[in-house]
Amino acid sequence: MKRIQVAVFLALWIPAASLLAAEGAGGGSGGTGAVVKQVEGAGGAKTLLQQMWQKLRAYGPKLEAGREPARAATQAVGVRGAEATSTQLNPYWKDDKSSDPAHQQEVAELNKAQDLADTDAPGAARALEEFLKNHPASALKPNAQFALALAHGTAGDKARGRAAAEGFLKDNPAHPLADDARRLIAQLQ
């Protein structure tokens, strides 16, 4: 019974003590806690943009240099007494663009523009705007729109970054990156 009482006391006392210590260290109005928040706020935008770039790059398609896109493995199964045929079945995958040269070119263009963002954010923004102009009906358009918002934000052009993110949300409200676009808009205010 005494152990239970000690456990309950510690469970209530530790959070209360840490809360009081935080207020005593300046977590209330005006102390050193405001400086910590200010420092976090200064680097927070840059960190958020870097995280979003990483997420976008992981989400988007990539081409492997020097290799053909992977194909599905096929197996031949024989049935005893079945007639042998000299042709193999080639499965058809609806909407498979892995061997389409035009799609591969689009992916390469988009990846090149995104890679530019590491060294030249304004150049990446120009390349992404060019991509969107040249490929208005591309399946990669949502990724390019989101990347454009990130490129403008990285370059420090908050107004254009916010406008690009709002355009992305307007065109793609159910996209997996929609919540990230909302966070980006809030960050670029």
Backbone as JSON Lines, residues from 0, in Angstrom:
{"i":0,"aa":"M","n":[0.82,-1.19,0.0],"ca":[0.0,0.0,0.0],"c":[0.87,1.26,0.0]}
{"i":1,"aa":"K","n":[1.95,1.2,0.77],"ca":[2.83,2.35,0.86],"c":[3.5,2.62,-0.49]}
{"i":2,"aa":"R","n":[3.81,1.56,-1.24],"ca":[4.42,1.73,-2.56],"c":[3.47,2.45,-3.51]}
{"i":3,"aa":"I","n":[2.21,2.13,-3.43],"ca":[1.21,2.78,-4.29],"c":[1.13,4.26,-3.95]}
{"i":4,"aa":"Q","n":[1.13,4.59,-2.67],"ca":[1.07,5.98,-2.26],"c":[2.3,6.75,-2.75]}
{"i":5,"aa":"V","n":[3.46,6.15,-2.67],"ca":[4.69,6.8,-3.13],"c":[4.62,7.0,-4.64]}
{"i":6,"aa":"A","n":[4.15,6.0,-5.38],"ca":[4.05,6.1,-6.84],"c":[3.09,7.21,-7.25]}
{"i":7,"aa":"V","n":[1.95,7.31,-6.56],"ca":[0.97,8.35,-6.87],"c":[1.57,9.73,-6.55]}
{"i":8,"aa":"F","n":[2.25,9.84,-5.41],"ca":[2.87,11.11,-5.03],"c":[3.89,11.55,-6.08]}
{"i":9,"aa":"L","n":[4.75,10.63,-6.52],"ca":[5.76,10.97,-7.52],"c":[5.13,11.31,-8.86]}
{"i":10,"aa":"A","n":[4.07,10.6,-9.22],"ca":[3.41,10.87,-10.5],"c":[2.81,12.27,-10.52]}
{"i":11,"aa":"L","n":[2.35,12.76,-9.38],"ca":[1.78,14.11,-9.31],"c":[2.86,15.17,-9.07]}
{"i":12,"aa":"W","n":[3.89,14.84,-8.32],"ca":[4.89,15.82,-7.93],"c":[5.86,16.16,-9.06]}
{"i":13,"aa":"I","n":[6.31,15.18,-9.84],"ca":[7.33,15.42,-10.87],"c":[6.83,16.39,-11.94]}
{"i":14,"aa":"P","n":[5.63,16.21,-12.52],"ca":[5.18,17.19,-13.52],"c":[5.0,18.59,-12.92]}
{"i":15,"aa":"A","n":[4.5,18.66,-11.69],"ca":[4.3,19.97,-11.07],"c":[5.64,20.65,-10.81]}
{"i":16,"aa":"A","n":[6.63,19.9,-10.38],"ca":[7.95,20.47,-10.11],"c":[8.61,20.95,-11.4]}
{"i":17,"aa":"S","n":[8.47,20.18,-12.47],"ca":[9.09,20.61,-13.73],"c":[8.39,21.84,-14.29]}
{"i":18,"aa":"L","n":[7.08,21.95,-14.09],"ca":[6.34,23.13,-14.54],"c":[6.79,24.37,-13.76]}
{"i":19,"aa":"L","n":[6.95,24.23,-12.46],"ca":[7.41,25.36,-11.64],"c":[8.84,25.74,-12.01]}
{"i":20,"aa":"A","n":[9.68,24.77,-12.3],"ca":[11.06,25.07,-12.68],"c":[11.11,25.81,-14.01]}
{"i":21,"aa":"A","n":[10.24,25.45,-14.94],"ca":[10.2,26.12,-16.24],"c":[9.78,27.58,-16.08]}
{"i":22,"aa":"E","n":[8.8,27.83,-15.23],"ca":[8.36,29.2,-15.0],"c":[9.45,30.0,-14.3]}
{"i":23,"aa":"G","n":[10.14,29.38,-13.38],"ca":[11.21,30.06,-12.66],"c":[12.39,30.38,-13.56]}
{"i":24,"aa":"A","n":[12.59,29.59,-14.62],"ca":[13.72,29.81,-15.53],"c":[13.38,30.81,-16.62]}
{"i":25,"aa":"G","n":[12.21,31.39,-16.58],"ca":[11.88,32.4,-17.58],"c":[10.85,31.93,-18.57]}
{"i":26,"aa":"G","n":[10.2,30.81,-18.35],"ca":[9.19,30.32,-19.28],"c":[7.92,31.12,-19.21]}
{"i":27,"aa":"G","n":[7.78,31.99,-18.23],"ca":[6.6,32.82,-18.1],"c":[6.67,34.0,-19.04]}
{"i":28,"aa":"S","n":[6.22,35.16,-18.59],"ca":[6.2,36.32,-19.47],"c":[7.52,37.05,-19.43]}
{"i":29,"aa":"G","n":[8.22,37.02,-20.55],"ca":[9.36,37.89,-20.73],"c":[10.73,37.37,-20.39]}
{"i":30,"aa":"G","n":[10.98,36.33,-19.63],"ca":[12.33,35.92,-19.22],"c":[13.14,35.35,-20.37]}
{"i":31,"aa":"T","n":[14.07,34.47,-20.04],"ca":[14.95,33.9,-21.06],"c":[14.21,32.97,-21.99]}
{"i":32,"aa":"G","n":[13.04,32.49,-21.61],"ca":[12.27,31.61,-22.49],"c":[11.92,32.3,-23.8]}
{"i":33,"aa":"A","n":[11.69,33.62,-23.77],"ca":[11.37,34.35,-24.99],"c":[12.56,34.33,-25.95]}
{"i":34,"aa":"V","n":[13.77,34.42,-25.42],"ca":[14.97,34.38,-26.26],"c":[15.08,33.02,-26.93]}
{"i":35,"aa":"V","n":[14.81,31.96,-26.18],"ca":[14.87,30.62,-26.74],"c":[13.84,30.48,-27.86]}
{"i":36,"aa":"K","n":[12.64,30.97,-27.64],"ca":[11.62,30.89,-28.68],"c":[12.04,31.69,-29.9]}
{"i":37,"aa":"Q","n":[12.66,32.82,-29.69],"ca":[13.08,33.66,-30.8],"c":[14.17,32.96,-31.62]}
{"i":38,"aa":"V","n":[15.11,32.32,-30.96],"ca":[16.16,31.6,-31.67],"c":[15.57,30.43,-32.44]}
{"i":39,"aa":"E","n":[14.64,29.68,-31.81],"ca":[14.0,28.58,-32.51],"c":[13.22,29.09,-33.71]}
{"i":40,"aa":"G","n":[12.55,30.22,-33.57],"ca":[11.76,30.77,-34.67],"c":[12.62,31.18,-35.85]}
{"i":41,"aa":"A","n":[13.83,31.66,-35.59],"ca":[14.71,32.1,-36.67],"c":[15.15,30.94,-37.53]}
{"i":42,"aa":"G","n":[15.51,29.82,-36.93],"ca":[15.96,28.67,-37.69],"c":[14.84,27.71,-38.04]}
{"i":43,"aa":"G","n":[13.68,27.92,-37.46],"ca":[12.56,27.01,-37.68],"c":[12.09,26.98,-39.11]}
{"i":44,"aa":"A","n":[12.07,28.13,-39.77],"ca":[11.61,28.19,-41.16],"c":[12.55,27.42,-42.06]}
{"i":45,"aa":"K","n":[13.84,27.6,-41.84],"ca":[14.83,26.9,-42.67],"c":[14.74,25.4,-42.46]}
{"i":46,"aa":"T","n":[14.61,24.98,-41.21],"ca":[14.49,23.56,-40.91],"c":[13.23,22.98,-41.52]}
{"i":47,"aa":"L","n":[12.12,23.71,-41.41],"ca":[10.86,23.24,-41.98],"c":[10.98,23.08,-43.49]}
{"i":48,"aa":"L","n":[11.59,24.05,-44.16],"ca":[11.76,23.96,-45.61],"c":[12.64,22.77,-45.98]}
{"i":49,"aa":"Q","n":[13.7,22.53,-45.23],"ca":[14.57,21.39,-45.51],"c":[13.82,20.07,-45.34]}
{"i":50,"aa":"Q","n":[13.02,19.98,-44.28],"ca":[12.24,18.76,-44.06],"c":[11.24,18.54,-45.18]}
{"i":51,"aa":"M","n":[10.61,19.62,-45.65],"ca":[9.63,19.49,-46.73],"c":[10.31,19.1,-48.04]}
{"i":52,"aa":"W","n":[11.51,19.64,-48.3],"ca":[12.24,19.24,-49.51],"c":[12.54,17.75,-49.45]}
{"i":53,"aa":"Q","n":[12.99,17.27,-48.3],"ca":[13.3,15.84,-48.16],"c":[12.05,14.99,-48.38]}
{"i":54,"aa":"K","n":[10.95,15.43,-47.82],"ca":[9.71,14.67,-47.97],"c":[9.26,14.65,-49.43]}
{"i":55,"aa":"L","n":[9.34,15.79,-50.1],"ca":[8.95,15.86,-51.51],"c":[9.84,14.96,-52.36]}
{"i":56,"aa":"R","n":[11.13,15.0,-52.1],"ca":[12.06,14.16,-52.89],"c":[11.79,12.68,-52.66]}
{"i":57,"aa":"A","n":[11.44,12.31,-51.44],"ca":[11.14,10.91,-51.16],"c":[9.81,10.5,-51.8]}
{"i":58,"aa":"Y","n":[8.91,11.45,-51.93],"ca":[7.58,11.17,-52.45],"c":[7.58,11.06,-53.97]}
{"i":59,"aa":"G","n":[8.41,11.84,-54.64],"ca":[8.39,11.91,-56.09],"c":[9.1,10.75,-56.76]}
{"i":60,"aa":"P","n":[8.83,10.56,-58.05],"ca":[9.48,9.47,-58.79],"c":[10.93,9.81,-59.1]}
{"i":61,"aa":"K","n":[11.73,8.78,-59.21],"ca":[13.15,8.94,-59.55],"c":[13.48,7.99,-60.68]}
{"i":62,"aa":"L","n":[14.41,8.4,-61.51],"ca":[14.95,7.52,-62.54],"c":[16.31,7.06,-62.08]}
{"i":63,"aa":"E","n":[16.59,5.78,-62.28],"ca":[17.9,5.26,-61.93],"c":[18.81,5.43,-63.13]}
{"i":64,"aa":"A","n":[19.93,6.06,-62.92],"ca":[20.85,6.35,-64.02],"c":[21.41,5.06,-64.6]}
{"i":65,"aa":"G","n":[21.33,4.94,-65.92],"ca":[21.92,3.81,-66.61],"c":[21.17,2.5,-66.5]}
{"i":66,"aa":"R","n":[19.99,2.52,-65.92],"ca":[19.23,1.28,-65.79],"c":[17.85,1.46,-66.35]}
{"i":67,"aa":"E","n":[17.33,0.38,-66.89],"ca":[15.94,0.41,-67.31],"c":[15.07,0.31,-66.08]}
{"i":68,"aa":"P","n":[13.87,0.84,-66.14],"ca":[12.97,0.7,-65.0],"c":[12.7,-0.77,-64.7]}
{"i":69,"aa":"A","n":[12.5,-1.08,-63.45],"ca":[12.26,-2.46,-63.05],"c":[10.95,-2.97,-63.64]}
{"i":70,"aa":"R","n":[10.98,-4.19,-64.06],"ca":[9.79,-4.82,-64.62],"c":[9.32,-5.9,-63.64]}
{"i":71,"aa":"A","n":[8.07,-6.22,-63.75],"ca":[7.51,-7.25,-62.89],"c":[8.06,-8.61,-63.33]}
{"i":72,"aa":"A","n":[8.36,-9.45,-62.37],"ca":[8.85,-10.78,-62.68],"c":[7.7,-11.64,-63.18]}
{"i":73,"aa":"T","n":[7.97,-12.42,-64.2],"ca":[6.96,-13.33,-64.72],"c":[7.49,-14.74,-64.61]}
{"i":74,"aa":"Q","n":[6.59,-15.67,-64.41],"ca":[6.97,-17.07,-64.31],"c":[6.1,-17.87,-65.26]}
{"i":75,"aa":"A","n":[6.7,-18.88,-65.83],"ca":[5.95,-19.78,-66.7],"c":[5.6,-21.03,-65.91]}
{"i":76,"aa":"V","n":[4.37,-21.42,-66.0],"ca":[3.9,-22.6,-65.3],"c":[3.4,-23.58,-66.35]}
{"i":77,"aa":"G","n":[3.84,-24.8,-66.25],"ca":[3.39,-25.82,-67.2],"c":[2.39,-26.75,-66.57]}
{"i":78,"aa":"V","n":[1.49,-27.22,-67.38],"ca":[0.51,-28.2,-66.94],"c":[0.76,-29.45,-67.76]}
{"i":79,"aa":"R","n":[0.83,-30.56,-67.1],"ca":[1.11,-31.82,-67.79],"c":[0.03,-32.09,-68.82]}
{"i":80,"aa":"G","n":[0.49,-32.33,-70.01],"ca":[-0.43,-32.63,-71.09],"c":[-0.9,-31.39,-71.82]}
{"i":81,"aa":"A","n":[-0.48,-30.2,-71.37],"ca":[-0.9,-28.97,-72.03],"c":[-0.06,-28.75,-73.28]}
{"i":82,"aa":"E","n":[-0.64,-28.08,-74.23],"ca":[0.06,-27.78,-75.47],"c":[1.11,-26.7,-75.21]}
{"i":83,"aa":"A","n":[2.3,-26.91,-75.73],"ca":[3.37,-25.93,-75.57],"c":[3.18,-24.81,-76.58]}
{"i":84,"aa":"T","n":[3.46,-23.6,-76.15],"ca":[3.37,-22.47,-77.07],"c":[4.73,-21.82,-77.16]}
{"i":85,"aa":"S","n":[5.0,-21.19,-78.26],"ca":[6.31,-20.57,-78.44],"c":[6.33,-19.12,-77.98]}
{"i":86,"aa":"T","n":[5.19,-18.56,-77.65],"ca":[5.17,-17.16,-77.23],"c":[4.95,-17.08,-75.72]}
{"i":87,"aa":"Q","n":[5.57,-16.08,-75.14],"ca":[5.38,-15.83,-73.71],"c":[4.4,-14.7,-73.54]}
{"i":88,"aa":"L","n":[3.66,-14.76,-72.48],"ca":[2.73,-13.67,-72.2],"c":[3.5,-12.46,-71.7]}
{"i":89,"aa":"N","n":[3.16,-11.32,-72.21],"ca":[3.7,-10.06,-71.71],"c":[2.58,-9.33,-71.01]}
{"i":90,"aa":"P","n":[2.66,-9.22,-69.69],"ca":[1.56,-8.56,-68.97],"c":[1.49,-7.08,-69.33]}
{"i":91,"aa":"Y","n":[0.29,-6.55,-69.31],"ca":[0.05,-5.14,-69.6],"c":[-0.39,-4.48,-68.31]}
{"i":92,"aa":"W","n":[0.3,-3.43,-67.92],"ca":[-0.06,-2.68,-66.72],"c":[-0.66,-1.37,-67.16]}
{"i":93,"aa":"K","n":[-1.92,-1.19,-66.84],"ca":[-2.61,0.04,-67.23],"c":[-1.92,1.24,-66.59]}
{"i":94,"aa":"D","n":[-1.75,2.28,-67.37],"ca":[-1.14,3.54,-66.93],"c":[0.33,3.39,-66.49]}
{"i":95,"aa":"D","n":[1.01,2.34,-66.96],"ca":[2.43,2.18,-66.65],"c":[3.23,3.09,-67.58]}
{"i":96,"aa":"K","n":[3.92,4.05,-66.98],"ca":[4.68,5.01,-67.77],"c":[6.18,4.81,-67.61]}
{"i":97,"aa":"S","n":[6.59,3.71,-67.0],"ca":[8.01,3.53,-66.71],"c":[8.86,3.4,-67.96]}
{"i":98,"aa":"S","n":[8.27,2.96,-69.07],"ca":[9.06,2.84,-70.3],"c":[8.72,3.93,-71.31]}
{"i":99,"aa":"D","n":[7.89,4.88,-70.92],"ca":[7.5,5.98,-71.8],"c":[8.6,7.05,-71.79]}
{"i":100,"aa":"P","n":[9.26,7.28,-72.94],"ca":[10.36,8.26,-72.97],"c":[9.92,9.68,-72.58]}
{"i":101,"aa":"A","n":[8.71,10.07,-72.95],"ca":[8.24,11.42,-72.6],"c":[8.11,11.57,-71.08]}
{"i":102,"aa":"H","n":[7.57,10.54,-70.43],"ca":[7.43,10.58,-68.98],"c":[8.81,10.57,-68.31]}
{"i":103,"aa":"Q","n":[9.71,9.76,-68.83],"ca":[11.06,9.73,-68.26],"c":[11.74,11.09,-68.39]}
{"i":104,"aa":"Q","n":[11.48,11.78,-69.49],"ca":[12.05,13.12,-69.69],"c":[11.46,14.1,-68.67]}
{"i":105,"aa":"E","n":[10.15,14.0,-68.43],"ca":[9.51,14.87,-67.43],"c":[10.1,14.63,-66.04]}
{"i":106,"aa":"V","n":[10.26,13.35,-65.68],"ca":[10.82,13.03,-64.37],"c":[12.24,13.58,-64.25]}
{"i":107,"aa":"A","n":[13.03,13.42,-65.3],"ca":[14.4,13.93,-65.28],"c":[14.43,15.45,-65.14]}
{"i":108,"aa":"E","n":[13.54,16.15,-65.85],"ca":[13.47,17.62,-65.75],"c":[13.09,18.06,-64.34]}
{"i":109,"aa":"L","n":[12.08,17.41,-63.78],"ca":[11.62,17.78,-62.44],"c":[12.71,17.51,-61.41]}
{"i":110,"aa":"N","n":[13.36,16.36,-61.5],"ca":[14.43,16.04,-60.55],"c":[15.59,17.02,-60.67]}
{"i":111,"aa":"K","n":[15.92,17.42,-61.89],"ca":[17.01,18.38,-62.09],"c":[16.66,19.73,-61.45]}
{"i":112,"aa":"A","n":[15.41,20.16,-61.62],"ca":[14.98,21.43,-61.03],"c":[15.0,21.34,-59.5]}
{"i":113,"aa":"Q","n":[14.57,20.21,-58.95],"ca":[14.57,20.05,-57.5],"c":[16.0,20.01,-56.96]}
{"i":114,"aa":"D","n":[16.9,19.36,-57.69],"ca":[18.29,19.3,-57.24],"c":[18.95,20.67,-57.25]}
{"i":115,"aa":"L","n":[18.49,21.55,-58.13],"ca":[19.02,22.92,-58.18],"c":[18.74,23.67,-56.88]}
{"i":116,"aa":"A","n":[17.68,23.29,-56.2],"ca":[17.26,24.01,-54.99],"c":[18.34,23.97,-53.91]}
{"i":117,"aa":"D","n":[19.19,22.94,-53.92],"ca":[20.24,22.85,-52.9],"c":[21.28,23.95,-53.05]}
{"i":118,"aa":"T","n":[21.52,24.4,-54.28],"ca":[22.58,25.38,-54.51],"c":[22.07,26.71,-55.02]}
{"i":119,"aa":"D","n":[20.94,26.7,-55.72],"ca":[20.45,27.92,-56.38],"c":[18.93,27.93,-56.34]}
{"i":120,"aa":"A","n":[18.36,28.38,-55.22],"ca":[16.9,28.37,-55.07],"c":[16.2,29.23,-56.12]}
{"i":121,"aa":"P","n":[16.67,30.44,-56.44],"ca":[16.0,31.21,-57.5],"c":[16.06,30.49,-58.85]}
{"i":122,"aa":"G","n":[17.19,29.83,-59.13],"ca":[17.31,29.06,-60.37],"c":[16.36,27.88,-60.38]}
{"i":123,"aa":"A","n":[16.18,27.25,-59.23],"ca":[15.23,26.14,-59.12],"c":[13.81,26.64,-59.37]}
{"i":124,"aa":"A","n":[13.48,27.8,-58.83],"ca":[12.14,28.36,-59.05],"c":[11.91,28.62,-60.53]}
{"i":125,"aa":"R","n":[12.91,29.18,-61.21],"ca":[12.77,29.43,-62.66],"c":[12.61,28.11,-63.42]}
{"i":126,"aa":"A","n":[13.4,27.1,-63.05],"ca":[13.31,25.8,-63.73],"c":[11.95,25.15,-63.49]}
{"i":127,"aa":"L","n":[11.42,25.29,-62.29],"ca":[10.1,24.71,-61.99],"c":[8.99,25.46,-62.71]}
{"i":128,"aa":"E","n":[9.1,26.78,-62.8],"ca":[8.11,27.55,-63.56],"c":[8.14,27.14,-65.03]}
{"i":129,"aa":"E","n":[9.33,26.91,-65.56],"ca":[9.49,26.45,-66.95],"c":[8.88,25.06,-67.13]}
{"i":130,"aa":"F","n":[9.1,24.18,-66.15],"ca":[8.53,22.84,-66.2],"c":[7.01,22.91,-66.24]}
{"i":131,"aa":"L","n":[6.42,23.74,-65.37],"ca":[4.96,23.86,-65.32],"c":[4.41,24.46,-66.61]}
{"i":132,"aa":"K","n":[5.17,25.37,-67.22],"ca":[4.74,25.97,-68.49],"c":[4.81,24.94,-69.62]}
{"i":133,"aa":"N","n":[5.87,24.13,-69.64],"ca":[6.06,23.15,-70.71],"c":[5.21,21.9,-70.56]}
{"i":134,"aa":"H","n":[4.81,21.57,-69.35],"ca":[4.06,20.34,-69.09],"c":[2.81,20.64,-68.25]}
{"i":135,"aa":"P","n":[1.85,21.38,-68.8],"ca":[0.68,21.77,-67.99],"c":[-0.23,20.6,-67.6]}
{"i":136,"aa":"A","n":[-0.19,19.5,-68.36],"ca":[-1.07,18.37,-68.07],"c":[-0.3,17.19,-67.49]}
{"i":137,"aa":"S","n":[0.9,17.42,-67.01],"ca":[1.75,16.35,-66.5],"c":[1.17,15.74,-65.23]}
{"i":138,"aa":"A","n":[1.4,14.44,-65.06],"ca":[1.02,13.79,-63.81],"c":[1.89,14.27,-62.66]}
{"i":139,"aa":"L","n":[3.02,14.89,-62.99],"ca":[3.95,15.39,-61.98],"c":[3.68,16.85,-61.6]}
{"i":140,"aa":"K","n":[2.63,17.43,-62.16],"ca":[2.33,18.84,-61.91],"c":[2.16,19.16,-60.41]}
{"i":141,"aa":"P","n":[1.44,18.33,-59.63],"ca":[1.32,18.66,-58.2],"c":[2.68,18.72,-57.49]}
{"i":142,"aa":"N","n":[3.57,17.79,-57.82],"ca":[4.9,17.8,-57.2],"c":[5.66,19.06,-57.61]}
{"i":143,"aa":"A","n":[5.53,19.45,-58.87],"ca":[6.22,20.65,-59.35],"c":[5.66,21.9,-58.68]}
{"i":144,"aa":"Q","n":[4.34,21.96,-58.49],"ca":[3.74,23.11,-57.82],"c":[4.23,23.23,-56.38]}
{"i":145,"aa":"F","n":[4.27,22.11,-55.69],"ca":[4.73,22.12,-54.3],"c":[6.21,22.49,-54.24]}
{"i":146,"aa":"A","n":[7.0,21.94,-55.16],"ca":[8.43,22.26,-55.21],"c":[8.63,23.74,-55.51]}
{"i":147,"aa":"L","n":[7.79,24.31,-56.36],"ca":[7.89,25.74,-56.68],"c":[7.65,26.59,-55.43]}
{"i":148,"aa":"A","n":[6.65,26.21,-54.64],"ca":[6.39,26.94,-53.39],"c":[7.6,26.85,-52.47]}
{"i":149,"aa":"L","n":[8.2,25.66,-52.37],"ca":[9.38,25.49,-51.52],"c":[10.56,26.29,-52.06]}
{"i":150,"aa":"A","n":[10.73,26.3,-53.38],"ca":[11.86,27.03,-53.97],"c":[11.75,28.52,-53.7]}
{"i":151,"aa":"H","n":[10.54,29.07,-53.86],"ca":[10.36,30.5,-53.57],"c":[10.59,30.78,-52.08]}
{"i":152,"aa":"G","n":[10.09,29.89,-51.23],"ca":[10.3,30.06,-49.79],"c":[11.77,29.98,-49.42]}
{"i":153,"aa":"T","n":[12.49,29.05,-50.02],"ca":[13.92,28.9,-49.76],"c":[14.69,30.12,-50.24]}
{"i":154,"aa":"A","n":[14.25,30.69,-51.37],"ca":[14.91,31.88,-51.92],"c":[14.58,33.14,-51.13]}
{"i":155,"aa":"G","n":[13.61,33.06,-50.21],"ca":[13.25,34.22,-49.4],"c":[12.09,35.02,-49.95]}
{"i":156,"aa":"D","n":[11.5,34.58,-51.05],"ca":[10.36,35.28,-51.66],"c":[9.07,34.7,-51.06]}
{"i":157,"aa":"K","n":[8.72,35.21,-49.89],"ca":[7.59,34.66,-49.15],"c":[6.27,34.81,-49.89]}
{"i":158,"aa":"A","n":[6.04,35.95,-50.53],"ca":[4.77,36.19,-51.21],"c":[4.56,35.2,-52.35]}
{"i":159,"aa":"R","n":[5.58,35.0,-53.17],"ca":[5.45,34.07,-54.29],"c":[5.37,32.62,-53.8]}
{"i":160,"aa":"G","n":[6.09,32.31,-52.73],"ca":[6.03,30.98,-52.15],"c":[4.65,30.67,-51.61]}
{"i":161,"aa":"R","n":[4.07,31.65,-50.92],"ca":[2.72,31.49,-50.38],"c":[1.72,31.35,-51.51]}
{"i":162,"aa":"A","n":[1.85,32.16,-52.57],"ca":[0.92,32.08,-53.71],"c":[1.03,30.72,-54.41]}
{"i":163,"aa":"A","n":[2.25,30.21,-54.56],"ca":[2.42,28.9,-55.2],"c":[1.83,27.79,-54.34]}
{"i":164,"aa":"A","n":[2.0,27.88,-53.02],"ca":[1.43,26.87,-52.12],"c":[-0.09,26.93,-52.13]}
{"i":165,"aa":"E","n":[-0.64,28.14,-52.19],"ca":[-2.1,28.27,-52.26],"c":[-2.63,27.72,-53.58]}
{"i":166,"aa":"G","n":[-1.9,27.94,-54.68],"ca":[-2.28,27.37,-55.96],"c":[-2.24,25.85,-55.93]}
{"i":167,"aa":"F","n":[-1.22,25.3,-55.28],"ca":[-1.12,23.85,-55.11],"c":[-2.33,23.31,-54.36]}
{"i":168,"aa":"L","n":[-2.7,23.97,-53.26],"ca":[-3.85,23.52,-52.46],"c":[-5.16,23.65,-53.23]}
{"i":169,"aa":"K","n":[-5.28,24.71,-54.01],"ca":[-6.51,24.91,-54.79],"c":[-6.68,23.78,-55.82]}
{"i":170,"aa":"D","n":[-5.58,23.41,-56.48],"ca":[-5.64,22.37,-57.51],"c":[-5.64,20.96,-56.93]}
{"i":171,"aa":"N","n":[-5.08,20.77,-55.74],"ca":[-4.9,19.43,-55.17],"c":[-5.27,19.39,-53.69]}
{"i":172,"aa":"P","n":[-6.53,19.62,-53.35],"ca":[-6.88,19.69,-51.92],"c":[-6.72,18.36,-51.17]}
{"i":173,"aa":"A","n":[-6.74,17.23,-51.87],"ca":[-6.64,15.93,-51.2],"c":[-5.27,15.29,-51.4]}
{"i":174,"aa":"H","n":[-4.3,16.04,-51.88],"ca":[-2.96,15.5,-52.12],"c":[-2.3,15.13,-50.79]}
{"i":175,"aa":"P","n":[-1.46,14.1,-50.77],"ca":[-0.79,13.73,-49.52],"c":[0.08,14.84,-48.92]}
{"i":176,"aa":"L","n":[0.5,15.79,-49.73],"ca":[1.32,16.9,-49.23],"c":[0.49,18.14,-48.89]}
{"i":177,"aa":"A","n":[-0.84,18.03,-48.91],"ca":[-1.71,19.19,-48.67],"c":[-1.5,19.76,-47.26]}
{"i":178,"aa":"D","n":[-1.37,18.9,-46.26],"ca":[-1.14,19.4,-44.9],"c":[0.2,20.13,-44.8]}
{"i":179,"aa":"D","n":[1.2,19.61,-45.51],"ca":[2.5,20.29,-45.52],"c":[2.4,21.65,-46.2]}
{"i":180,"aa":"A","n":[1.58,21.73,-47.24],"ca":[1.39,23.02,-47.93],"c":[0.73,24.03,-46.99]}
{"i":181,"aa":"R","n":[-0.21,23.58,-46.19],"ca":[-0.85,24.48,-45.21],"c":[0.18,24.97,-44.18]}
{"i":182,"aa":"R","n":[1.04,24.07,-43.72],"ca":[2.1,24.47,-42.78],"c":[3.05,25.46,-43.44]}
{"i":183,"aa":"L","n":[3.35,25.23,-44.71],"ca":[4.24,26.13,-45.43],"c":[3.63,27.52,-45.56]}
{"i":184,"aa":"I","n":[2.34,27.58,-45.88],"ca":[1.64,28.86,-45.99],"c":[1.71,29.61,-44.66]}
{"i":185,"aa":"A","n":[1.46,28.89,-43.57],"ca":[1.52,29.52,-42.24],"c":[2.94,30.01,-41.94]}
{"i":186,"aa":"Q","n":[3.94,29.25,-42.35],"ca":[5.33,29.64,-42.09],"c":[5.74,30.86,-42.91]}
{"i":187,"aa":"L","n":[5.18,30.99,-44.11],"ca":[5.56,32.08,-45.01],"c":[4.73,33.35,-44.79]}
{"i":188,"aa":"Q","n":[3.94,33.42,-43.74],"ca":[3.14,34.62,-43.44],"c":[4.03,35.76,-43.07]}
